[in-house]
PDB file of C-alpha atoms in Angstrom:
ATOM      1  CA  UNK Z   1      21.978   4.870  15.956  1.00  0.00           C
ATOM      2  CA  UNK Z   2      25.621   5.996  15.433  1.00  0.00           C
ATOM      3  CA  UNK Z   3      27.845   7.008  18.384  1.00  0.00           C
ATOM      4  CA  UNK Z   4      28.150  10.197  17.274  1.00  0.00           C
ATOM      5  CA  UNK Z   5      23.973  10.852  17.185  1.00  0.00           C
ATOM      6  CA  UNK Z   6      23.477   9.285  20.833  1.00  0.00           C
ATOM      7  CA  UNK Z   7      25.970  11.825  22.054  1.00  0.00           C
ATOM      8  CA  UNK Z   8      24.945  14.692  21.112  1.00  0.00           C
ATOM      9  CA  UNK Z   9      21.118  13.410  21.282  1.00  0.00           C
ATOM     10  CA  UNK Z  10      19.541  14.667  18.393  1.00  0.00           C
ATOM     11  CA  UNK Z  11      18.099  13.172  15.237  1.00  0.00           C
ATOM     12  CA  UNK Z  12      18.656  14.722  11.737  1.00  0.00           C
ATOM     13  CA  UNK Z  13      15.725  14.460   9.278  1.00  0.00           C
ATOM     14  CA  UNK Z  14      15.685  15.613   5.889  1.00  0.00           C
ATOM     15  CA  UNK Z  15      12.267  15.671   4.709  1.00  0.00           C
ATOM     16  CA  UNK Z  16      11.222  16.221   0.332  1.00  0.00           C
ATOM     17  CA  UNK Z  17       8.506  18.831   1.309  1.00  0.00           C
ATOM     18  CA  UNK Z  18       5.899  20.371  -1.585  1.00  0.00           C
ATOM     19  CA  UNK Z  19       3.531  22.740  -0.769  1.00  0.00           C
ATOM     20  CA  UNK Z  20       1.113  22.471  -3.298  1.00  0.00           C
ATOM     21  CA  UNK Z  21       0.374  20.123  -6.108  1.00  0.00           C
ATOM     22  CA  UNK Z  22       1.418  22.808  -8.919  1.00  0.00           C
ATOM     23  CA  UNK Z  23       4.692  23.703  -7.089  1.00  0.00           C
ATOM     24  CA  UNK Z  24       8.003  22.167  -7.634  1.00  0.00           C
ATOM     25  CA  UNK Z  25       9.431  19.998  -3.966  1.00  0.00           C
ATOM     26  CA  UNK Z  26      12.130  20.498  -2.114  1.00  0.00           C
ATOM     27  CA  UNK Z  27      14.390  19.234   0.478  1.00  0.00           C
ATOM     28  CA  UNK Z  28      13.829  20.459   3.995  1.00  0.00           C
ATOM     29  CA  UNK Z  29      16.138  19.770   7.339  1.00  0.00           C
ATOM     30  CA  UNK Z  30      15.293  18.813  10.817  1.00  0.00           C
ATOM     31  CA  UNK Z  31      17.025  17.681  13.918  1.00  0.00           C
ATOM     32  CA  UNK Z  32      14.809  16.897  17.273  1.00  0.00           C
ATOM     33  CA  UNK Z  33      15.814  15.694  20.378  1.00  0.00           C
ATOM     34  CA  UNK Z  34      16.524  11.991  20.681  1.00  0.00           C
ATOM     35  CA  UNK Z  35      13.996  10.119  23.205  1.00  0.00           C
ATOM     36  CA  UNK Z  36      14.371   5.738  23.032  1.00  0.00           C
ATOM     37  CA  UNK Z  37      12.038   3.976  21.075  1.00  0.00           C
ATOM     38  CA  UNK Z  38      10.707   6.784  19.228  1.00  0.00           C
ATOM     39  CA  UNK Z  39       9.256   5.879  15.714  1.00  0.00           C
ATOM     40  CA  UNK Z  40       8.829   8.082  12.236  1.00  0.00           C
ATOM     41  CA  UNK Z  41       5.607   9.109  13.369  1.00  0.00           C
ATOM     42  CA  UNK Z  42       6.582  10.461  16.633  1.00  0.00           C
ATOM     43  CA  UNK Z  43       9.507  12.618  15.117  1.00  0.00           C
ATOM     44  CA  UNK Z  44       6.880  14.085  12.977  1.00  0.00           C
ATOM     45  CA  UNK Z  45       5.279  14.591  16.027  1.00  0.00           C
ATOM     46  CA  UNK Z  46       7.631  16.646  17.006  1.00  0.00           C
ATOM     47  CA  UNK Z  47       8.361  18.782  13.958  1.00  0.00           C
ATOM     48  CA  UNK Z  48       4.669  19.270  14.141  1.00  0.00           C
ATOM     49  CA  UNK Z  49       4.888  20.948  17.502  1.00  0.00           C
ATOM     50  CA  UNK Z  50       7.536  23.038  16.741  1.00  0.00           C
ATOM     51  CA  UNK Z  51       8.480  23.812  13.140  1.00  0.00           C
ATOM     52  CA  UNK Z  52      12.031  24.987  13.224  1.00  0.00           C
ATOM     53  CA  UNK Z  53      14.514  23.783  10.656  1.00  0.00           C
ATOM     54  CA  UNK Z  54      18.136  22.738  11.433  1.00  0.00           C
ATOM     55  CA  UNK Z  55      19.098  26.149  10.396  1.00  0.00           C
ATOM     56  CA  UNK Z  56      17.019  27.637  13.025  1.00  0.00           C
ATOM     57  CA  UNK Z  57      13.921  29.549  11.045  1.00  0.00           C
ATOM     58  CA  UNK Z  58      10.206  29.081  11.135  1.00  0.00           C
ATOM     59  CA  UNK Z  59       8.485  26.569   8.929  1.00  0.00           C
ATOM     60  CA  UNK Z  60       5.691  25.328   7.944  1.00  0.00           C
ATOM     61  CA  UNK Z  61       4.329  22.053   9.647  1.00  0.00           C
ATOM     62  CA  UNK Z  62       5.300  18.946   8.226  1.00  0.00           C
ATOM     63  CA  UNK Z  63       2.037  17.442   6.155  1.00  0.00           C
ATOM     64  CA  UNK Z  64       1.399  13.917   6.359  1.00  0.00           C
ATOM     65  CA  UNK Z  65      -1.306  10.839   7.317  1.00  0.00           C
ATOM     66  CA  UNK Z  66      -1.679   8.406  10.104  1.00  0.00           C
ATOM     67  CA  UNK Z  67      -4.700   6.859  11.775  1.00  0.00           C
ATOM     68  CA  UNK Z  68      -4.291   3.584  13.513  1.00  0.00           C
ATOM     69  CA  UNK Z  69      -0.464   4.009  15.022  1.00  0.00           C
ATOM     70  CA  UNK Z  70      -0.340  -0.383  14.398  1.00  0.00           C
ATOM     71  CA  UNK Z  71       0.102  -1.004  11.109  1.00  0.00           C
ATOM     72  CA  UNK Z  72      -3.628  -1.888  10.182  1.00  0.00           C
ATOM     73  CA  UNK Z  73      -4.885   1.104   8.548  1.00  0.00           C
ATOM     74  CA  UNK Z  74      -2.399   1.814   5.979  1.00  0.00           C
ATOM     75  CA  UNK Z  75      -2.636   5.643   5.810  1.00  0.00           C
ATOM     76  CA  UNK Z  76       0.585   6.319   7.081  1.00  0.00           C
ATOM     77  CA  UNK Z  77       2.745   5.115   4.032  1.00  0.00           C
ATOM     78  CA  UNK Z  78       5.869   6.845   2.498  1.00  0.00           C
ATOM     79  CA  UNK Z  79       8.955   6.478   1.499  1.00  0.00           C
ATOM     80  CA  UNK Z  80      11.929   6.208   4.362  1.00  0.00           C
ATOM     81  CA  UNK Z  81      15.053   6.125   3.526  1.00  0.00           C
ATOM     82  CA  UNK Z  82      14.512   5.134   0.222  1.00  0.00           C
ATOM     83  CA  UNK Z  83      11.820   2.252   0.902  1.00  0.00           C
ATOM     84  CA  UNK Z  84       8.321   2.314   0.581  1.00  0.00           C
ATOM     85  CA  UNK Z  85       7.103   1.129   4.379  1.00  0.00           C
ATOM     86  CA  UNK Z  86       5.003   2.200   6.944  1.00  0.00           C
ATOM     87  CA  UNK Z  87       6.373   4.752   8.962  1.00  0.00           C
ATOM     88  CA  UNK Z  88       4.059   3.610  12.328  1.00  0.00           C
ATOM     89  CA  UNK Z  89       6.272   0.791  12.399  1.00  0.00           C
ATOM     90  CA  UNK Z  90       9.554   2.484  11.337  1.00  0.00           C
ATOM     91  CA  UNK Z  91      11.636   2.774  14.561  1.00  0.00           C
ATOM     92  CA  UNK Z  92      14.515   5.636  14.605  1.00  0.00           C
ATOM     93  CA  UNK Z  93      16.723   3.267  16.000  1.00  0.00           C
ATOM     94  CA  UNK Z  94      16.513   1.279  12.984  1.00  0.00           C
ATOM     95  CA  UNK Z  95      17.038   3.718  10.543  1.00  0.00           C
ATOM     96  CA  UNK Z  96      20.552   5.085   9.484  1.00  0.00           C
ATOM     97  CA  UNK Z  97      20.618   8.747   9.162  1.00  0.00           C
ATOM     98  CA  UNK Z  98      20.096  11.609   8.341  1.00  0.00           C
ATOM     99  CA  UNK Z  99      16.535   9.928   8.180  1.00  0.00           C
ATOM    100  CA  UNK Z 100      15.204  10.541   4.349  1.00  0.00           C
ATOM    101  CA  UNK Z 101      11.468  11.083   4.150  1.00  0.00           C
ATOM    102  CA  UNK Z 102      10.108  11.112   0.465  1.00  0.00           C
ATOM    103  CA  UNK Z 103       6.107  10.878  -0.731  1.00  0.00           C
ATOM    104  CA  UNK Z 104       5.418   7.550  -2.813  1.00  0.00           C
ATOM    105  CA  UNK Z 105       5.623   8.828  -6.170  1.00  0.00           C
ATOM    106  CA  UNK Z 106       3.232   6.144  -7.771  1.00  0.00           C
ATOM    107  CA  UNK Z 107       0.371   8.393  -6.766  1.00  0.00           C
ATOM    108  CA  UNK Z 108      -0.357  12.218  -7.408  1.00  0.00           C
ATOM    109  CA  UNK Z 109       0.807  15.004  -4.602  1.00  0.00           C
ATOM    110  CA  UNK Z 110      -1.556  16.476  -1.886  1.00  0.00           C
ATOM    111  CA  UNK Z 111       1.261  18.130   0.568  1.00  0.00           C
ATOM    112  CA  UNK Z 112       4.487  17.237   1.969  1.00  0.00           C
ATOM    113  CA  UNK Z 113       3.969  13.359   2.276  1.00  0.00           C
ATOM    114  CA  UNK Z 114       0.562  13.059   1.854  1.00  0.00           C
ATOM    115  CA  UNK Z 115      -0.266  11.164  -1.596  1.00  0.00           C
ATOM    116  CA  UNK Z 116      -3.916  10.738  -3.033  1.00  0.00           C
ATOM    117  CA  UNK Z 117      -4.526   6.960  -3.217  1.00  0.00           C
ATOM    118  CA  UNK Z 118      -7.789   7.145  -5.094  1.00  0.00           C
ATOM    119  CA  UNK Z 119      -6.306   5.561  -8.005  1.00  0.00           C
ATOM    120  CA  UNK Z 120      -6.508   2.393  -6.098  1.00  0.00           C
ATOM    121  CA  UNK Z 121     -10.011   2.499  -4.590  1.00  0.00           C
ATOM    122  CA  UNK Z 122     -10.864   3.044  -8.326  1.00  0.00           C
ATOM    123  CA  UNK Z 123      -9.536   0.105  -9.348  1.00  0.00           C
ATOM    124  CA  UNK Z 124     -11.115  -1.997  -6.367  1.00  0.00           C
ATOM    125  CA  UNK Z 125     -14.600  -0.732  -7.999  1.00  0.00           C
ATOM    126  CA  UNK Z 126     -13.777  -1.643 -11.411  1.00  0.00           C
ATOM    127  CA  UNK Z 127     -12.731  -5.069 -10.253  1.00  0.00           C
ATOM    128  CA  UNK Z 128     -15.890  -5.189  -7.826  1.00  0.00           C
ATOM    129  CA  UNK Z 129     -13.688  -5.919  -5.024  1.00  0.00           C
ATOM    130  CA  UNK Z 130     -16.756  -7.288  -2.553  1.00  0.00           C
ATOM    131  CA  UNK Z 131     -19.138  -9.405  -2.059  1.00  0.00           C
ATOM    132  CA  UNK Z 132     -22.444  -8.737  -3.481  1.00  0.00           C
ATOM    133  CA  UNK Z 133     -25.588  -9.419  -0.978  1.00  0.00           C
ATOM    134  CA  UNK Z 134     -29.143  -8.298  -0.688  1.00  0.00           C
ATOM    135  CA  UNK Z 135     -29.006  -6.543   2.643  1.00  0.00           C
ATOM    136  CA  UNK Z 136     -32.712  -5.279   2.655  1.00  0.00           C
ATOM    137  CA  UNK Z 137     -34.147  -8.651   4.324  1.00  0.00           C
ATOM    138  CA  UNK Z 138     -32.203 -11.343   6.532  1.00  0.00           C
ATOM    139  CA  UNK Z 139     -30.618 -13.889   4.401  1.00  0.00           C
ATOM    140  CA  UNK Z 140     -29.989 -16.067   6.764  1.00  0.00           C
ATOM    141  CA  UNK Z 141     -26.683 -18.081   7.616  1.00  0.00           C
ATOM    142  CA  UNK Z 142     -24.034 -17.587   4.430  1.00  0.00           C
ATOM    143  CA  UNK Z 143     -22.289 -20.584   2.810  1.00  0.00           C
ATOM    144  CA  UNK Z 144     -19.319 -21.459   4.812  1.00  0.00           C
ATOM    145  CA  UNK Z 145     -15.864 -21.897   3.168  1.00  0.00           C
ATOM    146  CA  UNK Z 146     -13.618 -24.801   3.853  1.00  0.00           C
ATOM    147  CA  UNK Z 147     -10.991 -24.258   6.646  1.00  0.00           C
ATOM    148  CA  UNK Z 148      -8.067 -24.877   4.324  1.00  0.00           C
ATOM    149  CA  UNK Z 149      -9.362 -22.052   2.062  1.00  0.00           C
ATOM    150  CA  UNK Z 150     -10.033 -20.070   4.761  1.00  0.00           C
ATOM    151  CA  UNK Z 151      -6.485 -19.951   6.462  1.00  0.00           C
ATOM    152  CA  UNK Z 152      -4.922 -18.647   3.232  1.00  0.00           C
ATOM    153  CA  UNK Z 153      -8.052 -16.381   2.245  1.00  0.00           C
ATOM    154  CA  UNK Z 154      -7.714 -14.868   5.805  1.00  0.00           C
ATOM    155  CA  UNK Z 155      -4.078 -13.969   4.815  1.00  0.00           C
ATOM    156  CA  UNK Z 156      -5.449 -12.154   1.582  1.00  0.00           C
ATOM    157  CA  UNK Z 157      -7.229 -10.071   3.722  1.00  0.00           C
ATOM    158  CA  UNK Z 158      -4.818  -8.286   5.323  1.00  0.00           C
ATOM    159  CA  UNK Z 159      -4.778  -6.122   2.537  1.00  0.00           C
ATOM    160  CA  UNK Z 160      -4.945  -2.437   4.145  1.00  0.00           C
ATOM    161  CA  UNK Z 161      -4.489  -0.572   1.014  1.00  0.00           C
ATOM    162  CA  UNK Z 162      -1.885   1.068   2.182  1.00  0.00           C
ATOM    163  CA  UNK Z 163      -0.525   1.504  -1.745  1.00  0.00           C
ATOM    164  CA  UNK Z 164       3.311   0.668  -0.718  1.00  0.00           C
ATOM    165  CA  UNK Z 165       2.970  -2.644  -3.191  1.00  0.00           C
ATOM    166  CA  UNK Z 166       2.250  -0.614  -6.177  1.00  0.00           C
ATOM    167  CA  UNK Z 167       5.287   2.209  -5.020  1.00  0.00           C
ATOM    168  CA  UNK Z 168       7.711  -0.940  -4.905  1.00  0.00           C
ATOM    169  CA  UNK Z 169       6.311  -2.231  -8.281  1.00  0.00           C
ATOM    170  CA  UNK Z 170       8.333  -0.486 -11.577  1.00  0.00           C
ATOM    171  CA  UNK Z 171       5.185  -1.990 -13.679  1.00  0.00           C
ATOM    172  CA  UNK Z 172       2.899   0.572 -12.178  1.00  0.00           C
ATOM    173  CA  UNK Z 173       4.228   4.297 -13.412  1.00  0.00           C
ATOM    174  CA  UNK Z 174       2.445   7.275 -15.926  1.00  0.00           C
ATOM    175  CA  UNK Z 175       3.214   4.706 -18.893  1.00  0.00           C
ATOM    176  CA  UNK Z 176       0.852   2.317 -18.182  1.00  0.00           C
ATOM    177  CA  UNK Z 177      -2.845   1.531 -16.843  1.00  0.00           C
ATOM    178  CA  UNK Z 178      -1.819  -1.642 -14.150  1.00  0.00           C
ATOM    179  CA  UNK Z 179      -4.310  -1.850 -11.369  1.00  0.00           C
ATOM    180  CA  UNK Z 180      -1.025  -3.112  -9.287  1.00  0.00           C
ATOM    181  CA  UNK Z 181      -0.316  -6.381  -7.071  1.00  0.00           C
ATOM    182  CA  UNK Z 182      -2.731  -5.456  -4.230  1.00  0.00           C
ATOM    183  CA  UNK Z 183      -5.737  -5.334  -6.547  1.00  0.00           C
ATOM    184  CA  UNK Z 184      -5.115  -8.709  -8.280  1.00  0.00           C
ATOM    185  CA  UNK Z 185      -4.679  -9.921  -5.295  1.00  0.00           C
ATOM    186  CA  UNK Z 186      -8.052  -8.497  -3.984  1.00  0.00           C
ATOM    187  CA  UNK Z 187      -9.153 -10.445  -7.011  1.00  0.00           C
ATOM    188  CA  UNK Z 188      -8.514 -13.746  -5.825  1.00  0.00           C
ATOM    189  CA  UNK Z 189      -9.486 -13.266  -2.411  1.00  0.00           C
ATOM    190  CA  UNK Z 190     -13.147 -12.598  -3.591  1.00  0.00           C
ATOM    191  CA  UNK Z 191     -13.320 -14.935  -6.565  1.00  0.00           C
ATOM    192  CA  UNK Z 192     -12.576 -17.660  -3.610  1.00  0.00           C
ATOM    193  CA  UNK Z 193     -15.254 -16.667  -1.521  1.00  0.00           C
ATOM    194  CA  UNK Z 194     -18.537 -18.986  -1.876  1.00  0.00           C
ATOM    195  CA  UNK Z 195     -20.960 -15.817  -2.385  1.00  0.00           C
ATOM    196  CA  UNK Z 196     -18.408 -13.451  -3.915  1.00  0.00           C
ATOM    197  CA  UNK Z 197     -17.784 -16.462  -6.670  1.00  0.00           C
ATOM    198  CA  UNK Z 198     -20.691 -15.768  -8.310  1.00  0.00           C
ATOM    199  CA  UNK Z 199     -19.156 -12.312 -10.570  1.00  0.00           C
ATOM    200  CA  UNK Z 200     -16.105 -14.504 -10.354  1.00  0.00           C
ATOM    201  CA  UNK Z 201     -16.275 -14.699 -14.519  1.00  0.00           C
ATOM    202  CA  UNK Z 202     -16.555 -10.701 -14.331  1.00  0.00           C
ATOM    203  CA  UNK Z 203     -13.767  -9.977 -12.333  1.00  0.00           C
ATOM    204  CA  UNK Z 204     -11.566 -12.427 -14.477  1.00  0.00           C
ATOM    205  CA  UNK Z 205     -12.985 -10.380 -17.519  1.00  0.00           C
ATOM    206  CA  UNK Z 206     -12.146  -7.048 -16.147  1.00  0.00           C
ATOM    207  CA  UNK Z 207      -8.245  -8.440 -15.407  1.00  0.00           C
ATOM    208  CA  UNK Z 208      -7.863  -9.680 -19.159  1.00  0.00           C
ATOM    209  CA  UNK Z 209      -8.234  -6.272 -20.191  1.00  0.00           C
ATOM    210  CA  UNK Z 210      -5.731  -3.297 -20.251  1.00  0.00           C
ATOM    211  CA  UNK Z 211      -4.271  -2.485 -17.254  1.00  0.00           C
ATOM    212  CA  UNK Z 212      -5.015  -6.435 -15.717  1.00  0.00           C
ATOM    213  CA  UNK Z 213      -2.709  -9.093 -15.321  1.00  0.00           C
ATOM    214  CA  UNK Z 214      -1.311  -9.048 -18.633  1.00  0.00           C
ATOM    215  CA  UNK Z 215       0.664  -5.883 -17.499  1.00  0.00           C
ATOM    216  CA  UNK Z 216       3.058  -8.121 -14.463  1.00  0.00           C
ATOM    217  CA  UNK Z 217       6.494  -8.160 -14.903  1.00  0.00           C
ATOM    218  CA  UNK Z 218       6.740 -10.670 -12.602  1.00  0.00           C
ATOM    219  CA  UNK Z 219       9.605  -8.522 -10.852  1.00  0.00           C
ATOM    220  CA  UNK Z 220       8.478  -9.784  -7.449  1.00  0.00           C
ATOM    221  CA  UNK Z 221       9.052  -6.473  -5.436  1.00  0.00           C
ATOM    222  CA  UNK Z 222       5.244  -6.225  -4.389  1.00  0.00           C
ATOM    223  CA  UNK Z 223       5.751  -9.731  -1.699  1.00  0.00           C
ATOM    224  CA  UNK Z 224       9.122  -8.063  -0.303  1.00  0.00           C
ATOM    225  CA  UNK Z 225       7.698  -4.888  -0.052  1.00  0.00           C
ATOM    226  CA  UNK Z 226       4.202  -5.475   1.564  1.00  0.00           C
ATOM    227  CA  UNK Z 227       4.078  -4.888   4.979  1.00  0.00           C
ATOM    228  CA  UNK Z 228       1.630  -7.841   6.348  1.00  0.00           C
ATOM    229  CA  UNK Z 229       3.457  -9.909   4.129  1.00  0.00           C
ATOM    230  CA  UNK Z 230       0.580 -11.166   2.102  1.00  0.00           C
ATOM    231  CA  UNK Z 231       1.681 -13.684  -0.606  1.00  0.00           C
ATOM    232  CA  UNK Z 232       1.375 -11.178  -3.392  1.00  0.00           C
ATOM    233  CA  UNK Z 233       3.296 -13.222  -6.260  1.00  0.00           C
ATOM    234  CA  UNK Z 234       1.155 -16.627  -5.403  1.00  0.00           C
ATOM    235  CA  UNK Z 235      -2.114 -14.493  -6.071  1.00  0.00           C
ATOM    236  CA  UNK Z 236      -0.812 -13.242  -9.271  1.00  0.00           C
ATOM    237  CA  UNK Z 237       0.614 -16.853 -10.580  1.00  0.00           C
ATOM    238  CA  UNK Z 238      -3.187 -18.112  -9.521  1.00  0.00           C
ATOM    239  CA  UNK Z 239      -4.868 -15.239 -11.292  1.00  0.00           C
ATOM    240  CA  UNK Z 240      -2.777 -16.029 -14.765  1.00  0.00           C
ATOM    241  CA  UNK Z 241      -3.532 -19.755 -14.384  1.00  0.00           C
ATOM    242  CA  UNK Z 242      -7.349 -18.645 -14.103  1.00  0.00           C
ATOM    243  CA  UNK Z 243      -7.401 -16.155 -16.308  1.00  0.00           C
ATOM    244  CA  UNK Z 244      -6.053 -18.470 -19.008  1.00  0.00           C
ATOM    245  CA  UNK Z 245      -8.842 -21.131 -18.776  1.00  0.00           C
ATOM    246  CA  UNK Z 246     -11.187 -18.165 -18.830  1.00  0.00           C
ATOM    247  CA  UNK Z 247     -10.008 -17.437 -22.071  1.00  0.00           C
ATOM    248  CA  UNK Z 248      -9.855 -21.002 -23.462  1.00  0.00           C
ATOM    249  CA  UNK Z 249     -13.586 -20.925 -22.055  1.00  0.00           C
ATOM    250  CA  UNK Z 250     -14.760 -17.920 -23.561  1.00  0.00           C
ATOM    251  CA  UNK Z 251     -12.947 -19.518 -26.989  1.00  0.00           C
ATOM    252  CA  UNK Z 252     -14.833 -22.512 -26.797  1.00  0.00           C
ATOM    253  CA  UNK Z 253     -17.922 -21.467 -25.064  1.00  0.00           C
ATOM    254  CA  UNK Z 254     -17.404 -24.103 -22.484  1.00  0.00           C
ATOM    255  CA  UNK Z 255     -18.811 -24.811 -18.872  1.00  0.00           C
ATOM    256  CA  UNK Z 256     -17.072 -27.920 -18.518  1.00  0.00           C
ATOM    257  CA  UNK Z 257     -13.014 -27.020 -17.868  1.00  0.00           C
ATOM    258  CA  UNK Z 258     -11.511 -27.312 -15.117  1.00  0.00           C
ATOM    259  CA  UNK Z 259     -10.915 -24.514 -12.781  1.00  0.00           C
TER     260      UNK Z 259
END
């Protein structure tokens, strides 16, 4: 925080509001009162409580989403300062101001900074994104995977959908159909699981099609962007080695080559 901003103990916001899908956004400002360790979410706290601009009239209450307040849920996602992060974790004294809050423009507008994300629990369907068991009788203990597997599966699933991967990714936009970094990467977690293998084939299918893997441009800003830091690019170089011996099976109608 500048010298100037702990004197006078205040912190200046300016926050891209829209009201309503349909409408055009705008740029709103705020200043609160400074308090230590304060993050994002508590300054919107604030705003919340008492909507007064930095000019000094009534406003509306700052829209947005949160849930878990520790960076496991992912709900809480926009743009700060020009970065797609999670704003749970974003501490004011961090953050040079005046503190720019934006929506992630990858996904449509609800309100303010709330974003609708279905886009991406659409594309977890079409890639069947789980692990398909008959739960209507016990089936006993499950297959156990390999500890060396498991460390780097485990690190897969830290995925919280949280959608900051695909804001950070220029391959994702209105131009094209890519499912986006977390949902290949969603891919391999399940392909590598011994019960989840089994529509491993199908998921590979569903990723040579439009919108799969084909669409990467390898620009790598998904695996500095992520917030767990989940190895985003190794997924995706893993996922175009197995895609291609999919193919080369499919061609030759083989059973045989090696995974």
């Amino acid at each position: 925080m500048s010298q100037q901003n702990t004197a006078t103990k205040t912190i200046r916001f300016e926050i891209r509001r829209q009201d309503k899908p349909e409408l055009e956004s705008y740029w709103e400002k705020f200043e609160i009162e400074y308090r230590p360790n304060m993050n994002v979410i508590s300054a919107l706290m604030e705003i919340q409580r008492n909507p007064v601009n930095a000019d000094g009239k009534e406003t509306t209450p700052v829209s947005w989403e949160m849930s878990c307040l520790e960076e496991v849920c992912g709900a809480c996602s926009m743009v700060i300062n020009g970065r797609p992060r999670q704003s749970c974790t974003a501490l004011v004294d961090q953050l040079q101001q005046p503190i720019k809050l934006e929506p992630m423009a990858t996904f449509p507008i609800v309100r303010d900074l709330v974003v609708n994300r279905n886009v991406m629990f659409d594309s977890l369907q079409k890639v069947k994104a789980w692990v398909p068991i008959d739960g209507t009788y016990g089936l006993g203990e499950g297959p156990r995977m390999p500890e060396r597997k498991r460390q780097w599966a485990y690190e897969l699933s830290k995925c919280m959908t949280c959608g900051v991967c695909l804001e950070a990714c220029p391959n994702v936009n209105d131009n094209t159909d890519f499912v986006g970094p977390a949902i290949l990467s969603q891919v391999r977690l399940f392909n590598a699981h011994p019960t989840g293998a089994m529509n491993r084939d199908e998921r590979l299918h569903t990723l040579m099609t439009d919108g799969g893997i084909a669409e990467c441009g390898n620009s790598q800003n998904c695996v500095v962007a992520c917030p767990k830091g989940i190895p985003l690019t190794t997924s995706i170089a893993a996922l175009n080695r197995a895609t291609s011996v999919q193919m080369f099976k499919d061609f030759f109608g083989s059973d045989h080559m090696v995974d």
